[in-house]
mmCIF file of C-alpha atoms and ligand atoms in Angstrom:
data_model
loop_
_atom_site.group_PDB
_atom_site.id
_atom_site.type_symbol
_atom_site.label_atom_id
_atom_site.label_comp_id
_atom_site.label_asym_id
_atom_site.label_seq_id
_atom_site.Cartn_x
_atom_site.Cartn_y
_atom_site.Cartn_z
ATOM 1 C CA MET A 187 59.989 58.842 135.769
ATOM 2 C CA SER A 188 62.834 56.823 134.285
ATOM 3 C CA LEU A 189 65.456 55.661 136.769
ATOM 4 C CA LEU A 190 68.005 55.380 133.972
ATOM 5 C CA PHE A 191 67.833 59.140 133.544
ATOM 6 C CA GLU A 192 67.797 60.019 137.202
ATOM 7 C CA PRO A 193 71.103 61.566 138.380
ATOM 8 C CA LEU A 194 73.377 59.481 140.591
ATOM 9 C CA ALA A 195 75.369 61.330 143.253
ATOM 10 C CA LEU A 196 78.574 59.763 144.543
ATOM 11 C CA ARG A 197 80.524 61.935 147.002
ATOM 12 C CA ASP A 198 80.393 65.472 145.490
ATOM 13 C CA ILE A 199 79.956 64.341 141.894
ATOM 14 C CA SER A 200 76.560 63.889 140.314
ATOM 15 C CA ALA A 201 76.358 61.874 137.114
ATOM 16 C CA PRO A 202 73.451 63.368 135.143
ATOM 17 C CA ASN A 203 72.127 59.887 134.337
ATOM 18 C CA ARG A 204 73.003 56.220 134.784
ATOM 19 C CA VAL A 205 73.935 55.332 131.201
ATOM 20 C CA TRP A 206 77.704 55.112 131.312
ATOM 21 C CA MET A 207 80.373 54.168 128.810
ATOM 22 C CA ALA A 208 82.513 51.132 129.630
ATOM 23 C CA PRO A 209 86.284 51.391 129.167
ATOM 24 C CA MET A 210 87.309 50.257 125.693
ATOM 25 C CA CYS A 211 90.867 50.039 124.385
ATOM 26 C CA GLN A 212 91.345 51.760 121.047
ATOM 27 C CA TYR A 213 94.967 50.726 120.344
ATOM 28 C CA SER A 214 95.397 54.130 118.759
ATOM 29 C CA ALA A 215 97.998 56.028 120.813
ATOM 30 C CA PRO A 216 101.530 56.660 119.539
ATOM 31 C CA ALA A 217 103.724 53.680 120.460
ATOM 32 C CA GLU A 218 106.996 55.612 120.091
ATOM 33 C CA GLY A 219 108.349 59.116 120.508
ATOM 34 C CA PRO A 220 107.608 61.936 122.956
ATOM 35 C CA ASP A 221 103.809 61.451 122.748
ATOM 36 C CA THR A 222 103.901 57.723 123.510
ATOM 37 C CA GLY A 223 100.686 56.754 125.289
ATOM 38 C CA ALA A 224 99.151 60.227 124.966
ATOM 39 C CA PRO A 225 95.547 60.608 123.757
ATOM 40 C CA GLY A 226 95.129 62.212 120.343
ATOM 41 C CA GLU A 227 92.377 63.070 117.881
ATOM 42 C CA TRP A 228 91.006 59.521 117.783
ATOM 43 C CA HIS A 229 90.535 59.439 121.561
ATOM 44 C CA PHE A 230 89.058 62.933 121.542
ATOM 45 C CA GLN A 231 86.312 61.989 119.110
ATOM 46 C CA HIS A 232 85.798 58.533 120.649
ATOM 47 C CA LEU A 233 85.110 59.948 124.115
ATOM 48 C CA ALA A 234 83.483 63.252 123.115
ATOM 49 C CA SER A 235 80.986 61.732 120.702
ATOM 50 C CA ARG A 236 79.580 59.493 123.451
ATOM 51 C CA ALA A 237 79.296 62.508 125.751
ATOM 52 C CA ALA A 238 77.480 64.409 122.984
ATOM 53 C CA GLY A 239 75.267 61.340 122.699
ATOM 54 C CA GLY A 240 74.028 61.899 126.239
ATOM 55 C CA THR A 241 76.141 59.311 128.073
ATOM 56 C CA GLY A 242 76.285 60.487 131.685
ATOM 57 C CA LEU A 243 79.729 59.208 132.617
ATOM 58 C CA VAL A 244 82.480 58.335 130.164
ATOM 59 C CA LEU A 245 85.374 56.094 131.177
ATOM 60 C CA THR A 246 88.619 56.058 129.229
ATOM 61 C CA GLU A 247 90.091 52.798 128.071
ATOM 62 C CA ALA A 248 92.578 50.957 130.316
ATOM 63 C CA THR A 249 95.220 53.650 130.856
ATOM 64 C CA ALA A 250 98.564 52.306 131.943
ATOM 65 C CA VAL A 251 100.256 53.517 135.123
ATOM 66 C CA VAL A 252 103.680 52.343 133.890
ATOM 67 C CA PRO A 253 104.925 51.665 130.328
ATOM 68 C CA GLU A 254 105.214 47.920 130.927
ATOM 69 C CA GLY A 255 101.616 47.930 132.169
ATOM 70 C CA ARG A 256 100.189 48.640 128.713
ATOM 71 C CA ILE A 257 98.227 45.830 127.084
ATOM 72 C CA SER A 258 99.743 46.817 123.740
ATOM 73 C CA PRO A 259 102.309 49.431 122.689
ATOM 74 C CA TRP A 260 99.396 51.498 121.302
ATOM 75 C CA ASP A 261 97.571 51.878 124.643
ATOM 76 C CA LEU A 262 96.994 55.094 126.527
ATOM 77 C CA GLY A 263 99.185 55.820 129.530
ATOM 78 C CA ILE A 264 99.299 58.289 132.384
ATOM 79 C CA TRP A 265 102.804 57.683 133.686
ATOM 80 C CA ASN A 266 104.099 61.111 132.584
ATOM 81 C CA ASP A 267 103.003 64.740 132.480
ATOM 82 C CA THR A 268 102.856 64.923 128.669
ATOM 83 C CA GLN A 269 100.115 62.308 128.719
ATOM 84 C CA ALA A 270 98.280 64.063 131.560
ATOM 85 C CA ALA A 271 98.400 67.384 129.700
ATOM 86 C CA ALA A 272 96.984 65.768 126.558
ATOM 87 C CA PHE A 273 93.981 64.483 128.549
ATOM 88 C CA ARG A 274 93.065 67.987 129.760
ATOM 89 C CA ARG A 275 91.449 69.052 126.490
ATOM 90 C CA ILE A 276 89.317 65.901 126.518
ATOM 91 C CA THR A 277 88.159 66.112 130.142
ATOM 92 C CA ALA A 278 87.326 69.808 129.739
ATOM 93 C CA PHE A 279 85.183 69.104 126.677
ATOM 94 C CA LEU A 280 83.413 66.115 128.263
ATOM 95 C CA ARG A 281 82.517 68.318 131.215
ATOM 96 C CA GLU A 282 81.310 71.061 128.863
ATOM 97 C CA LEU A 283 79.018 68.469 127.267
ATOM 98 C CA GLY A 284 77.645 67.565 130.705
ATOM 99 C CA ALA A 285 79.341 64.185 131.113
ATOM 100 C CA VAL A 286 81.502 63.089 134.035
ATOM 101 C CA PRO A 287 84.994 62.138 132.795
ATOM 102 C CA GLY A 288 86.461 58.999 134.372
ATOM 103 C CA ILE A 289 89.766 57.239 133.854
ATOM 104 C CA GLN A 290 90.504 53.547 134.185
ATOM 105 C CA LEU A 291 93.929 53.124 135.819
ATOM 106 C CA ALA A 292 95.457 49.871 134.668
ATOM 107 C CA HIS A 293 98.384 47.484 134.613
ATOM 108 C CA ALA A 294 98.148 44.595 132.166
ATOM 109 C CA GLY A 295 100.464 42.208 134.059
ATOM 110 C CA ARG A 296 101.057 38.966 132.168
ATOM 111 C CA LYS A 297 98.781 40.037 129.311
ATOM 112 C CA ALA A 298 100.997 43.028 128.464
ATOM 113 C CA SER A 299 103.052 43.442 125.290
ATOM 114 C CA SER A 300 100.190 42.190 123.136
ATOM 115 C CA ALA A 301 99.616 42.748 119.461
ATOM 116 C CA ARG A 302 96.701 44.866 118.261
ATOM 117 C CA PRO A 303 93.638 42.579 118.100
ATOM 118 C CA TRP A 304 93.101 43.389 114.444
ATOM 119 C CA ASP A 305 96.670 42.190 113.732
ATOM 120 C CA THR A 306 96.882 39.117 116.024
ATOM 121 C CA PRO A 307 93.807 38.571 118.216
ATOM 122 C CA GLY A 308 94.786 37.671 121.781
ATOM 123 C CA GLY A 309 98.445 37.173 120.996
ATOM 124 C CA SER A 310 101.735 38.444 122.418
ATOM 125 C CA LEU A 311 103.993 40.469 120.190
ATOM 126 C CA PRO A 312 106.890 38.239 119.096
ATOM 127 C CA ALA A 313 109.776 38.637 121.585
ATOM 128 C CA ASP A 314 111.991 40.100 118.826
ATOM 129 C CA HIS A 315 109.387 42.707 117.790
ATOM 130 C CA PRO A 316 110.989 46.158 118.221
ATOM 131 C CA LEU A 317 108.081 47.347 120.395
ATOM 132 C CA ALA A 318 107.823 44.202 122.606
ATOM 133 C CA TRP A 319 108.821 44.060 126.266
ATOM 134 C CA GLN A 320 109.043 41.481 129.045
ATOM 135 C CA SER A 321 105.753 41.265 130.962
ATOM 136 C CA VAL A 322 105.543 40.919 134.757
ATOM 137 C CA ALA A 323 103.026 39.174 137.023
ATOM 138 C CA PRO A 324 102.567 37.732 140.530
ATOM 139 C CA SER A 325 103.955 34.412 139.236
ATOM 140 C CA ASP A 326 105.859 33.334 136.147
ATOM 141 C CA VAL A 327 102.854 31.547 134.666
ATOM 142 C CA ALA A 328 101.800 32.400 131.111
ATOM 143 C CA PHE A 329 98.240 33.194 130.051
ATOM 144 C CA GLY A 330 97.507 30.465 127.492
ATOM 145 C CA ALA A 331 99.911 30.679 124.576
ATOM 146 C CA MET A 332 101.134 34.173 125.490
ATOM 147 C CA THR A 333 104.764 34.868 126.427
ATOM 148 C CA ALA A 334 105.496 33.928 130.062
ATOM 149 C CA PRO A 335 105.866 36.863 132.480
ATOM 150 C CA THR A 336 108.579 37.241 135.097
ATOM 151 C CA GLU A 337 107.615 37.184 138.771
ATOM 152 C CA LEU A 338 107.490 40.554 140.545
ATOM 153 C CA SER A 339 109.690 40.969 143.606
ATOM 154 C CA VAL A 340 108.192 42.442 146.777
ATOM 155 C CA ASP A 341 110.098 45.683 146.069
ATOM 156 C CA GLN A 342 108.644 45.813 142.560
ATOM 157 C CA ILE A 343 105.155 45.258 143.971
ATOM 158 C CA GLY A 344 105.636 48.237 146.306
ATOM 159 C CA GLU A 345 106.911 50.347 143.418
ATOM 160 C CA THR A 346 103.881 49.399 141.304
ATOM 161 C CA VAL A 347 101.536 50.455 144.132
ATOM 162 C CA ARG A 348 103.304 53.840 144.219
ATOM 163 C CA ARG A 349 102.996 54.215 140.461
ATOM 164 C CA PHE A 350 99.225 53.663 140.671
ATOM 165 C CA ALA A 351 99.055 56.536 143.182
ATOM 166 C CA GLU A 352 101.240 58.812 141.025
ATOM 167 C CA ALA A 353 99.009 58.044 138.055
ATOM 168 C CA ALA A 354 95.949 58.999 140.119
ATOM 169 C CA GLU A 355 97.580 62.317 141.024
ATOM 170 C CA ARG A 356 98.169 62.997 137.335
ATOM 171 C CA ALA A 357 94.594 61.969 136.525
ATOM 172 C CA LEU A 358 93.394 64.586 138.986
ATOM 173 C CA ALA A 359 95.592 67.238 137.401
ATOM 174 C CA ALA A 360 94.224 66.141 134.021
ATOM 175 C CA GLY A 361 90.676 66.999 135.104
ATOM 176 C CA PHE A 362 89.171 63.567 135.704
ATOM 177 C CA GLN A 363 86.361 63.403 138.269
ATOM 178 C CA VAL A 364 86.248 59.621 138.677
ATOM 179 C CA ALA A 365 89.130 57.153 138.937
ATOM 180 C CA GLU A 366 88.556 53.455 138.382
ATOM 181 C CA ILE A 367 91.128 50.831 139.375
ATOM 182 C CA HIS A 368 91.165 48.025 136.796
ATOM 183 C CA GLY A 369 90.976 44.881 138.888
ATOM 184 C CA ALA A 370 89.366 42.680 136.210
ATOM 185 C CA HIS A 371 89.881 40.641 133.020
ATOM 186 C CA GLY A 372 93.050 38.797 133.978
ATOM 187 C CA TYR A 373 95.241 41.879 134.226
ATOM 188 C CA LEU A 374 97.694 42.501 137.061
ATOM 189 C CA VAL A 375 95.338 43.220 139.990
ATOM 190 C CA HIS A 376 93.087 40.281 139.049
ATOM 191 C CA GLU A 377 96.164 38.062 138.593
ATOM 192 C CA PHE A 378 97.042 38.674 142.243
ATOM 193 C CA LEU A 379 93.464 38.014 143.411
ATOM 194 C CA SER A 380 93.013 34.667 141.694
ATOM 195 C CA PRO A 381 94.728 31.472 142.877
ATOM 196 C CA TYR A 382 94.664 30.421 139.219
ATOM 197 C CA SER A 383 97.356 32.984 138.358
ATOM 198 C CA ASN A 384 98.869 33.729 141.790
ATOM 199 C CA HIS A 385 101.126 30.892 142.987
ATOM 200 C CA ARG A 386 103.180 32.980 145.420
ATOM 201 C CA THR A 387 104.095 31.692 148.851
ATOM 202 C CA ASP A 388 104.910 35.079 150.419
ATOM 203 C CA ALA A 389 102.595 37.731 151.927
ATOM 204 C CA TYR A 390 100.999 38.347 148.478
ATOM 205 C CA GLY A 391 99.964 34.721 147.786
ATOM 206 C CA GLY A 392 98.184 31.782 149.387
ATOM 207 C CA PRO A 393 95.101 32.585 151.488
ATOM 208 C CA ILE A 394 92.613 35.113 150.143
ATOM 209 C CA GLU A 395 93.746 37.760 152.665
ATOM 210 C CA ASN A 396 97.193 37.596 151.038
ATOM 211 C CA ARG A 397 95.910 37.478 147.477
ATOM 212 C CA MET A 398 93.793 40.584 148.132
ATOM 213 C CA ARG A 399 96.781 42.466 149.589
ATOM 214 C CA PHE A 400 97.966 44.018 146.314
ATOM 215 C CA ALA A 401 94.447 45.133 145.307
ATOM 216 C CA LEU A 402 93.884 46.676 148.727
ATOM 217 C CA GLU A 403 97.294 48.378 148.796
ATOM 218 C CA VAL A 404 96.637 49.890 145.374
ATOM 219 C CA THR A 405 93.209 51.035 146.547
ATOM 220 C CA GLU A 406 94.594 52.616 149.727
ATOM 221 C CA ALA A 407 97.378 54.363 147.823
ATOM 222 C CA VAL A 408 95.023 55.746 145.189
ATOM 223 C CA ARG A 409 92.394 56.771 147.742
ATOM 224 C CA ALA A 410 95.084 58.595 149.740
ATOM 225 C CA VAL A 411 95.782 60.960 146.830
ATOM 226 C CA TRP A 412 92.307 61.006 145.244
ATOM 227 C CA PRO A 413 90.306 63.831 146.876
ATOM 228 C CA ASP A 414 87.551 62.996 149.349
ATOM 229 C CA GLU A 415 85.078 64.865 147.136
ATOM 230 C CA LEU A 416 85.666 62.539 144.163
ATOM 231 C CA PRO A 417 84.386 58.987 143.707
ATOM 232 C CA LEU A 418 86.644 55.965 143.321
ATOM 233 C CA PHE A 419 85.472 52.926 141.344
ATOM 234 C CA PHE A 420 86.982 49.449 141.155
ATOM 235 C CA ARG A 421 86.345 47.053 138.260
ATOM 236 C CA VAL A 422 86.302 43.417 139.297
ATOM 237 C CA SER A 423 85.929 40.141 137.466
ATOM 238 C CA ALA A 424 83.412 38.606 139.850
ATOM 239 C CA THR A 425 84.257 35.038 138.812
ATOM 240 C CA ASP A 426 86.910 33.161 136.838
ATOM 241 C CA TRP A 427 84.136 30.834 135.588
ATOM 242 C CA ILE A 428 85.914 27.643 136.693
ATOM 243 C CA ASP A 429 84.621 25.175 139.263
ATOM 244 C CA GLU A 430 87.810 24.960 141.308
ATOM 245 C CA GLY A 431 91.030 26.860 141.745
ATOM 246 C CA GLY A 432 89.748 30.239 140.636
ATOM 247 C CA TRP A 433 88.303 33.508 141.937
ATOM 248 C CA THR A 434 84.622 33.183 142.906
ATOM 249 C CA ALA A 435 81.499 35.271 143.505
ATOM 250 C CA ASP A 436 81.846 34.649 147.257
ATOM 251 C CA ASP A 437 85.398 36.034 147.084
ATOM 252 C CA THR A 438 84.032 39.090 145.259
ATOM 253 C CA VAL A 439 81.549 39.865 148.049
ATOM 254 C CA LEU A 440 84.377 39.683 150.600
ATOM 255 C CA LEU A 441 86.593 41.889 148.434
ATOM 256 C CA ALA A 442 83.750 44.391 147.963
ATOM 257 C CA LYS A 443 83.459 44.835 151.736
ATOM 258 C CA GLU A 444 87.214 45.394 152.055
ATOM 259 C CA LEU A 445 87.204 47.873 149.176
ATOM 260 C CA GLN A 446 84.274 49.762 150.646
ATOM 261 C CA ALA A 447 86.099 50.029 153.982
ATOM 262 C CA ARG A 448 88.964 51.653 152.059
ATOM 263 C CA GLY A 449 86.830 54.271 150.350
ATOM 264 C CA VAL A 450 85.714 52.631 147.106
ATOM 265 C CA ASP A 451 82.319 54.080 146.157
ATOM 266 C CA LEU A 452 81.181 51.760 143.382
ATOM 267 C CA LEU A 453 82.062 48.313 142.097
ATOM 268 C CA ASP A 454 81.983 47.902 138.317
ATOM 269 C CA VAL A 455 81.134 44.227 138.044
ATOM 270 C CA SER A 456 82.467 42.299 135.065
ATOM 271 C CA THR A 457 83.653 38.668 134.898
ATOM 272 C CA GLY A 458 86.284 36.415 133.332
ATOM 273 C CA GLY A 459 89.481 37.068 131.435
ATOM 274 C CA ASN A 460 91.951 35.175 133.601
ATOM 275 C CA VAL A 461 91.426 31.576 132.454
ATOM 276 C CA PRO A 462 91.894 31.035 128.719
ATOM 277 C CA ASP A 463 89.596 28.003 128.379
ATOM 278 C CA ALA A 464 86.879 29.014 130.871
ATOM 279 C CA ARG A 465 83.361 28.284 129.657
ATOM 280 C CA ILE A 466 81.376 31.502 129.956
ATOM 281 C CA PRO A 467 77.589 31.417 129.458
ATOM 282 C CA VAL A 468 77.465 34.618 127.442
ATOM 283 C CA GLU A 469 73.925 35.914 126.966
ATOM 284 C CA PRO A 470 72.065 39.156 127.700
ATOM 285 C CA HIS A 471 72.168 40.008 131.404
ATOM 286 C CA TYR A 472 74.673 37.220 132.206
ATOM 287 C CA GLN A 473 76.898 39.326 134.460
ATOM 288 C CA VAL A 474 74.132 41.318 136.187
ATOM 289 C CA PRO A 475 73.473 38.810 139.019
ATOM 290 C CA PHE A 476 77.039 39.325 140.254
ATOM 291 C CA ALA A 477 76.441 43.065 140.576
ATOM 292 C CA THR A 478 73.206 42.335 142.397
ATOM 293 C CA ARG A 479 74.928 40.078 144.954
ATOM 294 C CA VAL A 480 77.548 42.718 145.738
ATOM 295 C CA ARG A 481 74.881 45.396 146.053
ATOM 296 C CA SER A 482 72.701 43.374 148.413
ATOM 297 C CA GLU A 483 75.357 41.485 150.424
ATOM 298 C CA ALA A 484 78.115 44.096 150.678
ATOM 299 C CA GLY A 485 75.861 47.149 150.487
ATOM 300 C CA LEU A 486 78.157 48.747 147.915
ATOM 301 C CA ALA A 487 76.833 50.613 144.868
ATOM 302 C CA THR A 488 77.373 48.696 141.640
ATOM 303 C CA ALA A 489 77.387 49.179 137.903
ATOM 304 C CA ALA A 490 76.253 46.263 135.748
ATOM 305 C CA VAL A 491 77.924 45.599 132.398
ATOM 306 C CA GLY A 492 77.813 43.090 129.583
ATOM 307 C CA LEU A 493 75.356 42.741 126.699
ATOM 308 C CA ILE A 494 73.077 45.482 127.944
ATOM 309 C CA THR A 495 71.646 46.875 124.731
ATOM 310 C CA ASP A 496 67.954 47.615 125.207
ATOM 311 C CA PRO A 497 66.635 50.699 127.057
ATOM 312 C CA HIS A 498 63.827 48.776 128.765
ATOM 313 C CA GLN A 499 66.253 46.039 129.817
ATOM 314 C CA ALA A 500 68.568 48.692 131.293
ATOM 315 C CA GLU A 501 65.678 50.435 133.054
ATOM 316 C CA GLN A 502 64.525 47.099 134.495
ATOM 317 C CA ILE A 503 67.995 46.372 135.943
ATOM 318 C CA LEU A 504 67.783 49.612 137.919
ATOM 319 C CA ALA A 505 64.078 49.363 138.754
ATOM 320 C CA SER A 506 64.489 45.905 140.249
ATOM 321 C CA GLY A 507 67.414 47.049 142.361
ATOM 322 C CA GLU A 508 69.966 44.872 140.576
ATOM 323 C CA ALA A 509 72.467 47.712 140.090
ATOM 324 C CA ASP A 510 72.813 51.491 140.446
ATOM 325 C CA ALA A 511 74.017 52.223 136.904
ATOM 326 C CA VAL A 512 74.646 50.409 133.642
ATOM 327 C CA LEU A 513 77.806 50.467 131.562
ATOM 328 C CA LEU A 514 77.557 49.934 127.838
ATOM 329 C CA GLY A 515 80.470 48.932 125.656
ATOM 330 C CA ARG A 516 79.915 47.641 122.146
ATOM 331 C CA GLU A 517 76.397 49.056 121.852
ATOM 332 C CA LEU A 518 77.893 52.530 122.292
ATOM 333 C CA LEU A 519 80.449 51.768 119.577
ATOM 334 C CA ARG A 520 77.560 50.944 117.278
ATOM 335 C CA ASN A 521 75.490 53.923 118.388
ATOM 336 C CA PRO A 522 77.105 56.883 120.185
ATOM 337 C CA TYR A 523 73.611 58.392 120.588
ATOM 338 C CA TRP A 524 72.233 55.381 122.474
ATOM 339 C CA ALA A 525 71.432 57.450 125.565
ATOM 340 C CA ARG A 526 69.400 59.955 123.523
ATOM 341 C CA HIS A 527 67.418 57.180 121.829
ATOM 342 C CA ALA A 528 66.947 55.402 125.169
ATOM 343 C CA ALA A 529 65.668 58.582 126.791
ATOM 344 C CA ALA A 530 63.114 59.001 124.003
ATOM 345 C CA ALA A 531 62.049 55.356 124.323
ATOM 346 C CA LEU A 532 61.540 55.792 128.072
ATOM 347 C CA GLY A 533 59.676 59.081 127.713
ATOM 348 C CA HIS A 534 62.420 61.256 129.140
ATOM 349 C CA ALA A 535 63.653 64.492 127.551
ATOM 350 C CA LEU A 536 67.429 64.913 127.631
ATOM 351 C CA PRO A 537 68.725 68.492 127.251
ATOM 352 C CA LYS A 538 69.084 69.141 123.507
ATOM 353 C CA LEU A 539 72.318 69.994 121.793
ATOM 354 C CA ASP A 540 71.635 73.429 120.278
ATOM 355 C CA GLN A 541 73.721 72.583 117.233
ATOM 356 C CA TYR A 542 71.595 69.511 116.484
ATOM 357 C CA ALA A 543 68.245 70.866 117.629
ATOM 358 C CA ARG A 544 66.809 70.801 114.096
ATOM 359 C CA ALA A 545 67.259 67.040 114.010
HETATM 360 C C1 FMN B 692 86.956 47.134 121.861
HETATM 361 C C2 FMN B 692 86.866 46.809 123.329
HETATM 362 C C3 FMN B 692 87.853 47.214 124.196
HETATM 363 C C4 FMN B 692 87.763 46.960 125.568
HETATM 364 N N1 FMN B 692 88.709 47.458 126.424
HETATM 365 C C5 FMN B 692 88.513 47.370 127.762
HETATM 366 C C6 FMN B 692 89.345 48.064 128.663
HETATM 367 O O1 FMN B 692 90.241 48.824 128.269
HETATM 368 N N2 FMN B 692 89.119 47.907 129.994
HETATM 369 C C7 FMN B 692 88.101 47.126 130.467
HETATM 370 O O2 FMN B 692 87.933 47.003 131.680
HETATM 371 N N3 FMN B 692 87.274 46.474 129.622
HETATM 372 C C8 FMN B 692 87.432 46.603 128.299
HETATM 373 N N4 FMN B 692 86.529 46.032 127.441
HETATM 374 C C9 FMN B 692 85.329 45.378 127.995
HETATM 375 C C10 FMN B 692 84.164 46.374 128.061
HETATM 376 O O3 FMN B 692 84.444 47.412 128.983
HETATM 377 C C11 FMN B 692 82.861 45.668 128.490
HETATM 378 O O4 FMN B 692 83.013 45.207 129.814
HETATM 379 C C12 FMN B 692 82.506 44.516 127.573
HETATM 380 O O5 FMN B 692 82.621 44.884 126.217
HETATM 381 C C13 FMN B 692 81.087 44.002 127.832
HETATM 382 O O6 FMN B 692 80.134 45.024 127.656
HETATM 383 P P1 FMN B 692 79.280 45.158 126.265
HETATM 384 O O7 FMN B 692 78.563 43.844 126.064
HETATM 385 O O8 FMN B 692 78.329 46.286 126.540
HETATM 386 O O9 FMN B 692 80.234 45.443 125.158
HETATM 387 C C14 FMN B 692 86.646 46.238 126.072
HETATM 388 C C15 FMN B 692 85.661 45.798 125.171
HETATM 389 C C16 FMN B 692 85.745 46.085 123.817
HETATM 390 C C17 FMN B 692 84.619 45.643 122.905
#
């Protein structure tokens, strides 16, 4: 029996298997007009084709809780009801295909107002670009060569926490069954966690208890409106990959315990993204040990992600107790049917799609 294709129950939701799609920005939403930030045909096919491919749980790309929290002007958002309504068709179809629809709730912080990567990789939009805006962050420190953000006031922090909760309420109305708070990759929540990007001297900066405050407030606010029956995930960057002055794996274990106490059901364990010149030893499996530490030391369920491409490798991660599920990103872009091929390779029969049965 393959573990990869064993269901995973979290609260009242059961993912039919443990092959899940990682959030991936598509930079394909309208950047202007009444449908700004609303999913369209591109997002429908992007998410639905992975569900048709047998992926058990499908996460949307980083979906902004406020307009200024978009990474780029072309990101998805869920700060208004038009956007929420546009998601309904997608969540309904994912559920019809047997997949659990999840949404990643996000604020890009100092990495907001970026260009599309195929236009200017990793760069801010020029300040005079008609679609650019002023980014915000815990401190007015730029990420590399990007435009410097302005520092959030305590009132603005409180408002941002509320907007995360309002976005979660809309996500529920839109039919999502999992919400994931984006606390990774050098975006706003991660910027507060890491001393590398958080230089505040008030209650939100300094010791780790203060740096975790924003993440924990967001978690509490989202959990308060997200029904008890539905799972809540949190994506973390488990390390900044610098020797000193950054967020560490030990910090992640502590955070995991605090998140679990506040009703987080699974930690989605990524790394990096907050330090432009960090040296990251990228190779297959390289982020899995961080998921394993959280699972064994905090006792929280985890999903491993990063260069997981082979069915036997994925099965081994679960069989050896390193994680509870795997998230695939780029491999699913290359092959939306990865889960079906993996099931065949592991001797498991996924329910057939009637329409494609002859293949
Ligand atoms: C095109 C693209 C867009 C991405 N967008 C997001 C995102 O919106 N949110 C996020 O947390 N990670 C994002 N990521 C990171 C992926 O979720 C994943 O963690 C990463 O690609 C490593 O997994 P992989 O080796 O299976 O691709 C993105 C990755 C790619 C390739």
